[in-house]
Amino acid sequence: MDCYTANWNPLGDSAFYRKYELYSMDWDLKEELRDCLVAAAPYGGPIALLRNPWRKEKAASVRPVLDIYSASGIPLASLLWKSGPVVSLGWSAEEELLCVQEDGAVLVYGLHGDFRRHFSMGNEVLQNRVLDARIFHTEFGSGVAILTGAHRFTLSANVGDLKLRRMPEVPGLQSAPSCWTTLCQDRVTHILLAVGPDLYLLDHAACSAVTPPGLVPGVSSFLQMAVSFTYRHLALFTDTGYIWMGTASLKEKLCEFNCNIRAPPKQMVWCSRPRSKERAIVVAWERRLMVVGDAPESIQYKQLTIQVLLDRLVLRRLYPLAIQICEYLRLPEVQGVSRILAHWACYKVQQKDVSDEDVARAINQKLGDTPGVSYSDIAARAYGCGRTELAIKLLEYEPRSGEQVPLLLKMKRSKLALSKAIESGDTDLVFTVLLHLKNELNRGDFFMTLRNQPMALSLYRQFCKHQELETLKDLYNQDDNHQELGSFHIRASYAAEERIEGRVAALQTATDAFYKAKNEFAAKATEDQMRLLRLQRRLEDELEGQFLDLSLHDTVTTLILGGHNKRAEQLARDFRIPDKRLWWLKLTALADLEDWEELEKFSKSKKSPIGYLPFVEICMKQHNKYEAKKYASRVGPEHKVKALLLVGDVAQAADVAIEHRNEAELSLVLSHCTGATDGATADKIQRARAQAQKK
């Protein structure tokens, strides 16, 4: 029996303990831990050590080294610290190391010592410097709390979404508190601090004095405090040697213990007993360790989910093990194997001793078309590592042009981005690249790039037609496209110019362009338009009418309506308006004026080139049968029947149709016979048809 109990030691009257080594640490520390800033991540995470040469009793003779180890002491990273004095270290929930400097800057490093980013805790912290800092974890993420040299607190509850909060001032606080910590209650982060025998709770709006229930009398100072990982319990170490344990809300006391030691402990943290719901605190002095506790915990915490476990394996580059776990648990590819392979690829691009071709080939062979893997994300990581050519090779495997193009633009490979956008057929994507190129290149290079891409050039012209007319003109000039230049100046003469002189000048430029394009028809038509504009301006000056911007035909019509027949005829001669067109214009205008006398004179001025049926039609349109009959008799034989029917003379129309022996005309007249009044005419047509058939 002695062999089983030989390594157990008594603890009080009814308990025993034993101590044995689980594993040995593999590190070879060159510094005492007491001379270092130390941060250990939860759940067996990494350990960070930074020699602290900024302590007053130490001389800063050399730059400190930041070392990162695994939980078993295996070296993961080592880097020379080149930034400012560090006040505190701490690990985030994502296993990123947060280094809080004296000036309020927070530098963030990865598990392997890679610098991620930095942020500032604000100007007030910069001005007053950092006295102390805490890294804490809440349901929102990982936060940072700062105590400044002005004895004020500033915090951010989530460094991933940085929002700084300046906590209220503690009345009468002239020196640093003896101890302080962060609490998270009802989704709000608080600061609990001790000033002598008093405790204060700070939230975003107020500072409140609080008193722990059941605290033994005689306490003149709180020397240390610790909150449990779940923020449910709180422990206070007093200058009387008593340890008070209760709820973090300070509403209930769980137990109290007199350790008979009044010296402030080096550390005091909460822990849980194996296979038990009980919580306890571990208190450490220079050469003494004490475990105190009797606080039942009713909730089992499952902070380390399978996704967090996989993330931690990935951070440690244990990719095969992570993939085996995914396959064993049959996780969906996007959540499991695909995600692991994407992380592996992002690590692979950092191996700068391997050529770009070999890395790209290895990644493609491993990933292929694995669902959920984005080659553009991997390419972005390669570009971030300074491997632009590798990034371009990786983008060749990216099937989505919408993912290729933005990264190519970021990498200053705009011409390649334009080619990819054109291949996609996505006009919005092409426009995005074009506008980027326009701002990146000088005008000449930009236009030359467009000349080599017809689709892009066409799209850009469409854009310029609506947004940048001057640029459109420059494009036509660069291409010696005189035909389009002529059309451009014609549009500009009406859209941009208000003065007649400016419009004529623009039209003259258009005429010159059309001649250069060997388009004589367009050139002559533009010259005629200039002549018409000048004539219209003269007509307005002389006749005080509205002529500008009328068409040639409307100008003639307006002159006729104004009684200026001779001017209308002269205009027709000058612009070689055909007689048929002029007669139609004059006929229509005089009928609109209902100037029947002038219309009759006009009809007798010479033989009508359009015949006289239009006269009949126009008069009937104006409901003037009397005038229409005057012209019906003058209509030629081929249209005589139609003219007579228009004026309502069905009987005479029948006689003419019978005389012509035209079956179509007979049918037309018959269709106009209605009722008893036209019965005789209908019979006459039927007899004529019968006689024609006998013959």
Tab-separated table of C-alpha atoms in Angstrom, residues 657-663 666 684-695:
chain	number	residue	atom	x	y	z
A	657	ALA	CA	-67.433	53.319	-115.402
A	658	ILE	CA	-69.865	51.833	-117.997
A	659	GLU	CA	-68.213	53.915	-120.702
A	660	HIS	CA	-64.771	52.649	-119.594
A	661	ARG	CA	-66.113	49.061	-119.410
A	662	ASN	CA	-63.883	48.652	-116.338
A	663	GLU	CA	-65.052	45.842	-114.026
A	666	LEU	CA	-68.126	49.091	-111.849
A	684	LYS	CA	-78.050	50.107	-114.832
A	685	ILE	CA	-74.654	48.684	-113.791
A	686	GLN	CA	-76.038	45.135	-113.672
A	687	ARG	CA	-77.526	45.493	-117.212
A	688	ALA	CA	-74.233	46.815	-118.503
A	689	ARG	CA	-72.424	43.795	-117.018
A	690	ALA	CA	-74.967	41.403	-118.593
A	691	GLN	CA	-74.579	42.972	-122.057
A	692	ALA	CA	-70.785	42.803	-121.723
A	693	GLN	CA	-70.992	39.090	-120.934
A	694	LYS	CA	-73.190	38.386	-124.013
A	695	LYS	CA	-70.559	39.896	-126.236
